[in-house]
Coordinates of C-alpha atoms and ligand atoms in Angstrom, one line a residue:
X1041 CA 0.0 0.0 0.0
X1042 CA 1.7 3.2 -0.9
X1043 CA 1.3 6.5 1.9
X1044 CA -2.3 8.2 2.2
X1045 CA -2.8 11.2 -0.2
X1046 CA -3.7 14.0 2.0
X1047 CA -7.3 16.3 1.4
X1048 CA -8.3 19.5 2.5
X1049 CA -11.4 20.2 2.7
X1050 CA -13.0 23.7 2.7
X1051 CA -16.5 23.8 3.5
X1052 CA -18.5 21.1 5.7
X1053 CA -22.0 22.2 4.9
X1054 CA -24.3 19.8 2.5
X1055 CA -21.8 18.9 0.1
X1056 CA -18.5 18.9 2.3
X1057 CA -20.8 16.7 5.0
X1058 CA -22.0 14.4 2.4
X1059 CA -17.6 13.7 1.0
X1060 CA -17.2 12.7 4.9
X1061 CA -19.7 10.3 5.2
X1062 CA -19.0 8.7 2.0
X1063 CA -15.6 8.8 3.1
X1064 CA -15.8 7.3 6.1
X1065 CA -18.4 4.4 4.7
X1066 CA -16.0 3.4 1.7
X1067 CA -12.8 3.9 3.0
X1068 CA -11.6 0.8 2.2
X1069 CA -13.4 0.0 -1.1
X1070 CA -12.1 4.0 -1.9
X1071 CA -8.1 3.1 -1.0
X1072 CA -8.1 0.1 -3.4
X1073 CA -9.5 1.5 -5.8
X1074 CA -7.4 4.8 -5.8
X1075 CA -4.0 2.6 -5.1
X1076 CA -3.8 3.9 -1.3
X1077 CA -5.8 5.2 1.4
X1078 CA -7.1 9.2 1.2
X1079 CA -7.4 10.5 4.3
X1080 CA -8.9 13.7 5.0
X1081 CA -6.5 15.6 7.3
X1082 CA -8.0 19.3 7.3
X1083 CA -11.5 21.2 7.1
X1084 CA -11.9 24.5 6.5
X1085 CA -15.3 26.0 7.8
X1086 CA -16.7 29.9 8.7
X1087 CA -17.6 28.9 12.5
X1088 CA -15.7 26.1 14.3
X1089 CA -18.1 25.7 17.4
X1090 CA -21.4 25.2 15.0
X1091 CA -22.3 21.1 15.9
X1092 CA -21.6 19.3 12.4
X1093 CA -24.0 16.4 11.6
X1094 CA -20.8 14.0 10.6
X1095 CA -18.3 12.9 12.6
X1096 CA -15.2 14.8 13.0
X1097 CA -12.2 15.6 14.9
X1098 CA -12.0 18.8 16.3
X1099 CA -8.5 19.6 15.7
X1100 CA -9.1 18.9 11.7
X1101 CA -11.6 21.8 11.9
X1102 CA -10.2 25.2 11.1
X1103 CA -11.2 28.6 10.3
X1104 CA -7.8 29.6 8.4
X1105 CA -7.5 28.4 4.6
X1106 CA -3.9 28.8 5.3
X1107 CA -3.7 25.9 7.3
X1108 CA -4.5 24.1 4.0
X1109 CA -3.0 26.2 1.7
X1110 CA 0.3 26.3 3.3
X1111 CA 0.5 22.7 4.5
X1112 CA 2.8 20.8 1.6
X1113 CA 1.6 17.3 3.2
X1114 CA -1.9 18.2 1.4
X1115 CA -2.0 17.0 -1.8
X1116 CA -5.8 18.0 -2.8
X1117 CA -7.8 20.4 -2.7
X1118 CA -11.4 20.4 -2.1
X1119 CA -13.4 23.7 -2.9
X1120 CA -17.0 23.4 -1.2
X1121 CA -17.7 26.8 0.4
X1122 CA -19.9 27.9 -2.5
X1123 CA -20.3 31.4 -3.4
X1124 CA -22.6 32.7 -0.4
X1125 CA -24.5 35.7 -1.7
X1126 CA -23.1 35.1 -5.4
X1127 CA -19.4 36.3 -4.6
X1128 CA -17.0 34.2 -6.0
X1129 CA -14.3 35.2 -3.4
X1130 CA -12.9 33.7 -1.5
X1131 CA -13.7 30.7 -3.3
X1132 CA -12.1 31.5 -6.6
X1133 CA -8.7 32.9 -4.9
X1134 CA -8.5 29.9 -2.5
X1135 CA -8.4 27.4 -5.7
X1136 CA -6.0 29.5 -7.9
X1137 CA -3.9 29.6 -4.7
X1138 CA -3.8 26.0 -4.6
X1139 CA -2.9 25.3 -8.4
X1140 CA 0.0 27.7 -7.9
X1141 CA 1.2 26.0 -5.0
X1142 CA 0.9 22.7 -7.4
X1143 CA -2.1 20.7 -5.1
X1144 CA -4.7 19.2 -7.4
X1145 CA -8.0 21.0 -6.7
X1146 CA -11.8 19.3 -7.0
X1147 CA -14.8 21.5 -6.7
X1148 CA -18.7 21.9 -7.2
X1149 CA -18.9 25.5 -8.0
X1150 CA -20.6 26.0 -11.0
X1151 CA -20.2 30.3 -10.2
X1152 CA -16.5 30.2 -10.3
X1153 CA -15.7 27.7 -13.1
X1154 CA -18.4 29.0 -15.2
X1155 CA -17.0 32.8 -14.7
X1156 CA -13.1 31.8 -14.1
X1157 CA -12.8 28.0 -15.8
X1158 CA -10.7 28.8 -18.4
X1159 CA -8.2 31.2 -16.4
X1160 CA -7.9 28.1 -13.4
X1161 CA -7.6 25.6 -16.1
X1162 CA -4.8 27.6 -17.8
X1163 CA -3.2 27.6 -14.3
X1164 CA -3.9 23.7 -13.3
X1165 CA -1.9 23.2 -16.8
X1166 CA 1.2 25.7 -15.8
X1167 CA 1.3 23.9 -12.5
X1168 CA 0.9 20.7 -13.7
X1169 CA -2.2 19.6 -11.8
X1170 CA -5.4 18.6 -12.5
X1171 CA -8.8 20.7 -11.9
X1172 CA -11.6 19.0 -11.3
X1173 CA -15.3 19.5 -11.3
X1174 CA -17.8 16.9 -11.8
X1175 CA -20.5 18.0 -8.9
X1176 CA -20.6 21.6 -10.7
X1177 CA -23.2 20.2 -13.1
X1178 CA -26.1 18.2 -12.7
X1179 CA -25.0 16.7 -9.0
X1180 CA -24.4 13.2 -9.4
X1181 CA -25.0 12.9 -12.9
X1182 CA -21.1 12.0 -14.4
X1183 CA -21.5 14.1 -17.7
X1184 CA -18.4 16.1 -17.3
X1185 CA -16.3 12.6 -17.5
X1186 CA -18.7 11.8 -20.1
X1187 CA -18.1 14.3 -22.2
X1188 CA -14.3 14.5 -21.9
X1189 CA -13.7 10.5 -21.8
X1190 CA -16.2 8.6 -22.7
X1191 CA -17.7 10.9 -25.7
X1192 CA -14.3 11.5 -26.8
X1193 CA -14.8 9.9 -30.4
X1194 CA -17.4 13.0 -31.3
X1195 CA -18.2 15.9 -32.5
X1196 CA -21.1 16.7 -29.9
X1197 CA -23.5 18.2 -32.2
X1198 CA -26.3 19.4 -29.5
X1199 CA -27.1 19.4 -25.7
X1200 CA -30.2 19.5 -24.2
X1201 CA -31.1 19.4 -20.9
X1202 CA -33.1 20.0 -17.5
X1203 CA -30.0 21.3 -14.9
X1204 CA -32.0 22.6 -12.7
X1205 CA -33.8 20.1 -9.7
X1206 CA -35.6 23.3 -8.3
X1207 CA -37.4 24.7 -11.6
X1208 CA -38.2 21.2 -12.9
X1209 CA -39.7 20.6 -9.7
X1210 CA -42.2 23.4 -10.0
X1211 CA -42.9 22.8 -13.1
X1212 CA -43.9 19.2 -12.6
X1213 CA -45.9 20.3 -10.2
X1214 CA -47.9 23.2 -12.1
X1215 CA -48.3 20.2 -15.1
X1216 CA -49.6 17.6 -12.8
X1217 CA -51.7 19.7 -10.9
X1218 CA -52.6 22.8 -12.1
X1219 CA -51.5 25.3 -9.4
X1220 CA -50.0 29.1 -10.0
X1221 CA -46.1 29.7 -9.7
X1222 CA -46.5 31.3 -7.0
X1223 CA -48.1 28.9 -5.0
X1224 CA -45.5 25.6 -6.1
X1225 CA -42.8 28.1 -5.0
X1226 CA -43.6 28.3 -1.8
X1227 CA -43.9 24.9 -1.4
X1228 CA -40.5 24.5 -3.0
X1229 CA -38.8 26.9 -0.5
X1230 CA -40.9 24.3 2.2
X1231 CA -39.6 21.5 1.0
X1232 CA -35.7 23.0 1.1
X1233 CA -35.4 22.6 -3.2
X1234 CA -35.8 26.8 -3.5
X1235 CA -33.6 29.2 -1.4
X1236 CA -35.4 32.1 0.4
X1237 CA -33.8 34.0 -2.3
X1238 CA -34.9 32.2 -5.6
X1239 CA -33.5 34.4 -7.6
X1240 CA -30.8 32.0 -9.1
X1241 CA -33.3 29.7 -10.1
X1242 CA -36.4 30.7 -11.0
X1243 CA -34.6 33.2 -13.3
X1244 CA -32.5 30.5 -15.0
X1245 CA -29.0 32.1 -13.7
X1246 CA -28.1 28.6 -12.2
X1247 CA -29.0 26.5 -15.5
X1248 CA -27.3 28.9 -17.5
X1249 CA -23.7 29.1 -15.3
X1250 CA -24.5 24.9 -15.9
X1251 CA -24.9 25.1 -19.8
X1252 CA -21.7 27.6 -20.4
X1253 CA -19.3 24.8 -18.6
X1254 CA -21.4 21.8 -20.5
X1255 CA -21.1 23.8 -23.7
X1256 CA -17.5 25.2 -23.1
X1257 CA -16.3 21.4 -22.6
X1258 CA -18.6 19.9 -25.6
X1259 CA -18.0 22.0 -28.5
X1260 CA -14.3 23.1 -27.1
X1261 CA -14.6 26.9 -27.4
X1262 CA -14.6 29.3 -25.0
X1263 CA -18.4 30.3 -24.1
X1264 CA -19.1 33.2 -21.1
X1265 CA -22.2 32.9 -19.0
X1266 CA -23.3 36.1 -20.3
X1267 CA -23.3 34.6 -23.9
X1268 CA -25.9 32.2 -22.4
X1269 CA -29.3 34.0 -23.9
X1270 CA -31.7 33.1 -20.8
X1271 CA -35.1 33.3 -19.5
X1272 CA -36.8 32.1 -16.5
X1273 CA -40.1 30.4 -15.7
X1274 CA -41.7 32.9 -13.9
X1275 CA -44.5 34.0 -16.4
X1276 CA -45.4 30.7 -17.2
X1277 CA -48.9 30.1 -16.3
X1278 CA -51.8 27.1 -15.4
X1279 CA -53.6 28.3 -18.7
X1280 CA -50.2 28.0 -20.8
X1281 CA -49.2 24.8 -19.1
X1282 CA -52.9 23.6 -19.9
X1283 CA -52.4 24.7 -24.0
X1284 CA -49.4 22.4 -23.9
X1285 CA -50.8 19.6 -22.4
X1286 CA -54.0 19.9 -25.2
X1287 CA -51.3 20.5 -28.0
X1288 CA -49.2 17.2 -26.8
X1289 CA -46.2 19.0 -24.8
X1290 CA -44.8 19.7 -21.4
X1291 CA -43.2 22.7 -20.4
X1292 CA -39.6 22.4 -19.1
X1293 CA -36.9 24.9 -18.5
X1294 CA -34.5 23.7 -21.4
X1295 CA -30.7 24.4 -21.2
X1296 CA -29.6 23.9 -24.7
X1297 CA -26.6 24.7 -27.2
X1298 CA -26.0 23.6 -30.7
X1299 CA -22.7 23.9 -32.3
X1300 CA -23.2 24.6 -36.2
X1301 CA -20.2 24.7 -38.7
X1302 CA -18.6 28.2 -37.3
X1303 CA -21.4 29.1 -34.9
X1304 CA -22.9 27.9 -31.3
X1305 CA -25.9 28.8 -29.7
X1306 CA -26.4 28.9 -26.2
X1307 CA -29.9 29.6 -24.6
X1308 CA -32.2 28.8 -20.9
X1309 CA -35.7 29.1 -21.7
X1310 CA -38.9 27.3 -20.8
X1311 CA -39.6 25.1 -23.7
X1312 CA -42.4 22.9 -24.8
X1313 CA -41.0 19.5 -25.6
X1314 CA -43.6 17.1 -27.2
X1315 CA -44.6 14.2 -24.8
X1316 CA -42.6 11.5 -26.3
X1317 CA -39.5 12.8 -26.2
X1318 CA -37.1 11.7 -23.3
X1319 CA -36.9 14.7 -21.6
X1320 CA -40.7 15.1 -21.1
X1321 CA -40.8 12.0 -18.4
X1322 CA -38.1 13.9 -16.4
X1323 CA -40.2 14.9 -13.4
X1324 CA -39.6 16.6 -9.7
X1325 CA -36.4 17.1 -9.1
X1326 CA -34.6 15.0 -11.6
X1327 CA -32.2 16.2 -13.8
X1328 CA -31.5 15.1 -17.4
X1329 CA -29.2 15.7 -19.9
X1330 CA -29.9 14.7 -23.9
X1331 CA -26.8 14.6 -25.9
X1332 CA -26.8 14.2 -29.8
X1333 CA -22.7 13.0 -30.9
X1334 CA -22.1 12.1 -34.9
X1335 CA -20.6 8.6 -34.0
X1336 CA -22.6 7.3 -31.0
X1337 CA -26.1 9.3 -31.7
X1338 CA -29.2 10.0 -29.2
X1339 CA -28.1 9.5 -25.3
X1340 CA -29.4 10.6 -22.5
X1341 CA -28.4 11.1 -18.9
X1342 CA -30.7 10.8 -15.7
X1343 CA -30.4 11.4 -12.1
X1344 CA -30.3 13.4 -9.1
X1345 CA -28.8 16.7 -9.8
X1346 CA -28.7 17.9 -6.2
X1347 CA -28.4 16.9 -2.6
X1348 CA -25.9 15.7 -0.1
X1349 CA -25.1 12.3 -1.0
X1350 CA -25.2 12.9 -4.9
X1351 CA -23.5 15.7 -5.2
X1352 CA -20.8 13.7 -2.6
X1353 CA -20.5 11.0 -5.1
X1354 CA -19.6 13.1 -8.0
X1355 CA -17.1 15.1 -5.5
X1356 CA -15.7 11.5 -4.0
X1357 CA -15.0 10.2 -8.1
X1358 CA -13.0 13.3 -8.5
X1359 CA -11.2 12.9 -5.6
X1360 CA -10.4 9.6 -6.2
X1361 CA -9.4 10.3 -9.8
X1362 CA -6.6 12.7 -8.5
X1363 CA -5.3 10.6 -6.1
X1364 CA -5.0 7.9 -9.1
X1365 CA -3.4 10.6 -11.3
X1366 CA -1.0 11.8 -8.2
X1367 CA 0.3 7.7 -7.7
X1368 CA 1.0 7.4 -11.2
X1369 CA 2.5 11.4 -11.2
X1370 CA 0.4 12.6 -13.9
X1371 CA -1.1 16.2 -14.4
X1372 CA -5.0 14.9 -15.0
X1373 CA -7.2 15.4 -17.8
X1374 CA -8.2 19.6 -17.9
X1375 CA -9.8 19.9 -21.6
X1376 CA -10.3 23.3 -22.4
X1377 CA -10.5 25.3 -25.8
X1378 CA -9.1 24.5 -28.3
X1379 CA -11.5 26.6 -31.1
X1380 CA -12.9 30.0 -31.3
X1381 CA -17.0 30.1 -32.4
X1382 CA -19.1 33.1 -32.0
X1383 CA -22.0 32.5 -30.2
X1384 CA -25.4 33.1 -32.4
X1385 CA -27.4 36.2 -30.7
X1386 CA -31.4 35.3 -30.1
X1387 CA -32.2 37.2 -33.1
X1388 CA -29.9 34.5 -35.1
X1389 CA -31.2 31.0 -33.8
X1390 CA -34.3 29.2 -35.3
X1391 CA -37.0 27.7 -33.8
X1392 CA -40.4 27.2 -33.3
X1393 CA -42.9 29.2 -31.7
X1394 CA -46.0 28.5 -29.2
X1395 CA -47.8 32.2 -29.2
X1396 CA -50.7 33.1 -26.8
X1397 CA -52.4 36.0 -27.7
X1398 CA -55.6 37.7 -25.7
X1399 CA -58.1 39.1 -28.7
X1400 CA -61.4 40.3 -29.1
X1401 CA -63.7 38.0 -30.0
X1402 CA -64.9 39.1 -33.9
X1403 CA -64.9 37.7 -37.6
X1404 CA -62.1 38.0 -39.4
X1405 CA -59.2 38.6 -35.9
X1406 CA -57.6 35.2 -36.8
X1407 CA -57.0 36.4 -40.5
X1408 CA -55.7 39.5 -39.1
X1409 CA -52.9 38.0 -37.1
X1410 CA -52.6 35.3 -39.7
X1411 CA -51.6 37.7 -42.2
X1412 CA -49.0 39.3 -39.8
X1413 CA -47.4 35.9 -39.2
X1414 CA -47.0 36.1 -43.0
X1415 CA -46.2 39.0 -43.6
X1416 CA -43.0 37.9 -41.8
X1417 CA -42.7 34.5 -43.4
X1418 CA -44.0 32.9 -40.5
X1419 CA -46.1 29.2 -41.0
X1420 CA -48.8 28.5 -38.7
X1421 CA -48.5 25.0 -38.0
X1422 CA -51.7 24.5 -35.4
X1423 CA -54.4 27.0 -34.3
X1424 CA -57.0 27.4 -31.4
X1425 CA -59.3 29.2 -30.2
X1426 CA -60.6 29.2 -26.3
X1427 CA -63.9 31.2 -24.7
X1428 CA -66.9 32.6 -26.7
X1429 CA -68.1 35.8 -26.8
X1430 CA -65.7 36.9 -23.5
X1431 CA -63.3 40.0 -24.0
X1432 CA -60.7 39.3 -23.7
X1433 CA -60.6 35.1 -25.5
X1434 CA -57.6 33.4 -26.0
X1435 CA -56.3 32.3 -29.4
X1436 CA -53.1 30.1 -29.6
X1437 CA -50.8 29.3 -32.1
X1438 CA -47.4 26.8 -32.5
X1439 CA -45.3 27.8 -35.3
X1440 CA -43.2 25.9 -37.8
X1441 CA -40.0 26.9 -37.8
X1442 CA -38.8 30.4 -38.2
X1443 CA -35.5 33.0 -37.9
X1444 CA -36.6 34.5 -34.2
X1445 CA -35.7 38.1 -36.1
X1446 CA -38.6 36.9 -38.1
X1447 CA -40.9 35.9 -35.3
X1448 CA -40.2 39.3 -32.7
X1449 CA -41.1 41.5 -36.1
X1450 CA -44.6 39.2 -36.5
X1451 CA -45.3 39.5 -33.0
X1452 CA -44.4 43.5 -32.9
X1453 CA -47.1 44.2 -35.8
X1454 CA -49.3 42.0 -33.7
X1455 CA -49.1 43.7 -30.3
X1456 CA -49.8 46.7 -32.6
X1457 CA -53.3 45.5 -34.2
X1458 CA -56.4 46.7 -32.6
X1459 CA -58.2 43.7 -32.1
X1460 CA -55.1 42.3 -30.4
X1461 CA -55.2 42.9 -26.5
X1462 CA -52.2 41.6 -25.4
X1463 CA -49.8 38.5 -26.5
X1464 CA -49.8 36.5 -23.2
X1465 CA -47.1 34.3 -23.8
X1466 CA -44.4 33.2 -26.1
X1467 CA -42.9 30.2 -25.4
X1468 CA -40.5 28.2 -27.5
X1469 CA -40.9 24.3 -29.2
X1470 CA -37.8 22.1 -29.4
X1471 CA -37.4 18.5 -30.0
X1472 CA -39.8 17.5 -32.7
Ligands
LIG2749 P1 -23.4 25.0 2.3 O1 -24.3 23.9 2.8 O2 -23.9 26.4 2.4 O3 -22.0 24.8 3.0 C1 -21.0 25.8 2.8 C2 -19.8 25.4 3.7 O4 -18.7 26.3 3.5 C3 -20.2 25.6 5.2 O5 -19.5 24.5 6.0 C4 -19.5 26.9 5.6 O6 -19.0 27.0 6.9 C5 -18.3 27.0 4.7 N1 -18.0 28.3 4.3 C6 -18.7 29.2 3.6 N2 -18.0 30.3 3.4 C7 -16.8 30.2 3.9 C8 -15.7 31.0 4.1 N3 -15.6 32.2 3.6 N4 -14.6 30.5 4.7 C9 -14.7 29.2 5.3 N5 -15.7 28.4 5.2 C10 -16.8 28.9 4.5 O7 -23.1 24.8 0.7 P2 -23.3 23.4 -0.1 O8 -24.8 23.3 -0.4 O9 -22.6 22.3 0.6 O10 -22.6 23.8 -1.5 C11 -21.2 23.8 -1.6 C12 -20.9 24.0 -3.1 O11 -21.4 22.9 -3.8 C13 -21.4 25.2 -3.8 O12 -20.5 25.7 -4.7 C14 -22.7 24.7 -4.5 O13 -23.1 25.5 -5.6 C15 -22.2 23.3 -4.9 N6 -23.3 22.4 -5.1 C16 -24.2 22.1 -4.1 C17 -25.2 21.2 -4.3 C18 -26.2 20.9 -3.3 O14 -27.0 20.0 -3.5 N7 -26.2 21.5 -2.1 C19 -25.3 20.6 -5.6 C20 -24.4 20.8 -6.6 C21 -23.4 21.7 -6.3 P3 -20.0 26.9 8.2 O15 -20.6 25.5 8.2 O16 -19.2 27.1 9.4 O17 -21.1 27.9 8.0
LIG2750 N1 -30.2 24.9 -7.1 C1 -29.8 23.9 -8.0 C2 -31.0 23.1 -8.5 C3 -28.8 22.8 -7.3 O1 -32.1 23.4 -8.1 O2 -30.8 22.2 -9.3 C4 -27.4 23.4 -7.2 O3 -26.9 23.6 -8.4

């Protein structure tokens, strides 16, 4: 048996808690398989006399990331302090200070890699270490080894996916059960899936911090969370949710990015998937990610995107990944860029449309919007019509597919028509 390899840990809230206790209940099955034992010889936290709900020796606990830092026995690096408040310091400083001081570093903070990734994997590579960070997407779901292992044979041509536990969890329940945003956030902050703040969320910020790593590492070119076109789900409603069901969708908030020949796009948005397709059976909290590659096709990845013990398990394999890589003195596999493509704006990416629009209720309103539509070169693939002789009543349509430059100038000269009262709702189709 060669000598432990020696972890710091920095942070022993959900995540850190959940590395200890998985830990502690494999640590045999975890040293053969790594080649050695890994031993966990410091923890960082912000108050040393809170009571922990894992076991741990007091004199591991510390409140000075120095004591890690500085200690050349500690050979990894584990970043779990998060990004309280949606600062990335100290987090991001504390794992650049521990590539330059050549410790491998694993972490589950989607904030800082999405923001700083390619500058920290520049600086794993001068340092010769690795940088790891399975747990910052999709919790236990292993797509970032997917995608830079197992997927290596492709060209990934498309990602999309549900990367967000708290959202899809709403949604599911506004589908099955008809109730108001509102009202399935609440229960969501209840149940501990939504912060009091759910900000992050609700908005799509998380998703889309998830889809610029996923897309960075899949189509190997550089893309910023703010190239990430996003929307949340907050003006989703019963009455649309109800259209989809009658048209043969569900609404999901889709992360998704498409690499074309010298273009990507990049976009959160709640999307109406029809029913049969994969992602539409991904329910509560679930995550899922759908992956199209030229050699091996359709694929799909399920599983629990959150939580202590998931997100643990993604964090423990990347652990145990460097401390393979550190017995057989290699650097570790860092990806990164190796291609520029401008990401397309919203105005450049096709789709197709569901539009709700509140009308009066006269002859010849649908022709009126109809000629709009195409005016703008626009096809209306399905139409209909809700509520007699109320003002306002509710006529939907789903689109074929159309340049969204096409669709916003349609929907302006709607807005604009008399007869129109208000368009409701636009939400977007994918995945016929
Ligand atoms: P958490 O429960 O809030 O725990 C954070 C831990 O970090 C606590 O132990 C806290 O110390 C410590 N900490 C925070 N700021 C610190 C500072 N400035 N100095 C020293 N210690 C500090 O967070 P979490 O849910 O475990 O999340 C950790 C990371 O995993 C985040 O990046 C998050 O995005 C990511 N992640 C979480 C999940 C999940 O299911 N929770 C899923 C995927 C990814 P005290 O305990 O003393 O307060
Ligand atoms: N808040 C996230 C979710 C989990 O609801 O999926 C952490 O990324």
């Amino acid at each position: 048996m060669h000598s432990p390899v020696r972890v710091g840990l920095m942070g022993l809230g959900t995540v850190g808690s959940g590395v200890v206790e998985i830990m502690a209940k494999h640590a045999e099955q975890l040293a053969h398989r790594s080649g050695g034992p890994i031993e966990i010889s410091r923890i960082l936290v912000r108050d040393a006399s809170k009571t922990r709900s894992v076991p741990v020796a007091l004199e591991r606990i510390t409140t000075d990331a120095g004591e890690i830092l500085d200690d050349p026995s500690i050979d990894i690096v584990v970043e779990l302090i998060g990004c309280p408040g949606g600062r990335v310091e100290p987090a991001r400083s504390y794992i650049a200070g521990a590539l330059e001081r050549g410790k491998h570093v694993v972490t589950a903070n989607k904030d800082v890699i999405a923001k700083h990734g390619r500058e920290l994997i520049q600086l794993a590579r001068e340092h010769r270490v690795g940088l790891y960070f399975e747990a910052a997407v999709a919790g236990g779901i292993p797509i970032i080894k997917s995608i830079k292992e197992a997927l290596v044979a492709n060209e990934v041509q498309a990602i999309m996916g549900i990367i967000n536990g708290t959202t899809n969890y709403m949604l599911t329940k506004m589908a099955h059960e008809g109730r108001p945003f509102e009202e399935v956030l609440r229960e969501a902050q209840e149940m501990g899936y939504a912060e009091a703040d759910p900000t992050s969320d609700v908005e799509g910020h998380d998703a889309a911090y998830k889809l610029a790593i996923l897309a960075s590492l899949a189509f190997e070119t550089p893309v910023a969370v703010d190239d990430v076109y996003r929307e949340g789900i907050t003006r989703v409603t019963p009455e649309d949710m109800a259209y989809a069901d009658e048209l043969g969708y569900v609404i999901k908030l889709l992360a998704i990015a498409k690499a074309h020949e010298e273009t990507i796009e990049a976009r959160v948005h709640p999307t109406m998937v029809p029913k049969e397709h994969p992602l539409a059976a991904v329910n509560d909290v679930f995550n899922a990610i759908f992956i199209e590659g030229d050699a091996v096709g359709e694929l799909m990845f399920y599983g629990r995107g959150a939580g202590k013990l998931p997100t643990g398990s993604a964090v423990v394999a990347d652990i145990v990944e460097a401390a393979q890589n550190i017995r057989r003195g290699v650097d570790g596999r860092l990806g990164g860029a190796v291609r520029e493509k401008r990401v397309l704006s919203p105005l450049e990416v096709v789709s197709s449309y569901y539009v709700h629009a509140k009308v009066v209720d006269s002859p010849g309103v649908l022709a009126q919007i109809a000629k709009a539509f195409g005016d703008h070169e626009v096809s209306i693939s399905s139409v209909i019509q809700k509520g007699r002789g109320e003002d306002p009543v509710s006529l939907v349509f789903v689109t074929h597919k159309v340049l969204e430059r096409n669709m916003q100038a349609a929907l302006k000269q709607i807005a604009a028509l008399p007869v129109v009262r208000s368009v409701a709702n636009v939400i977007r189709v994918e995945g016929e």
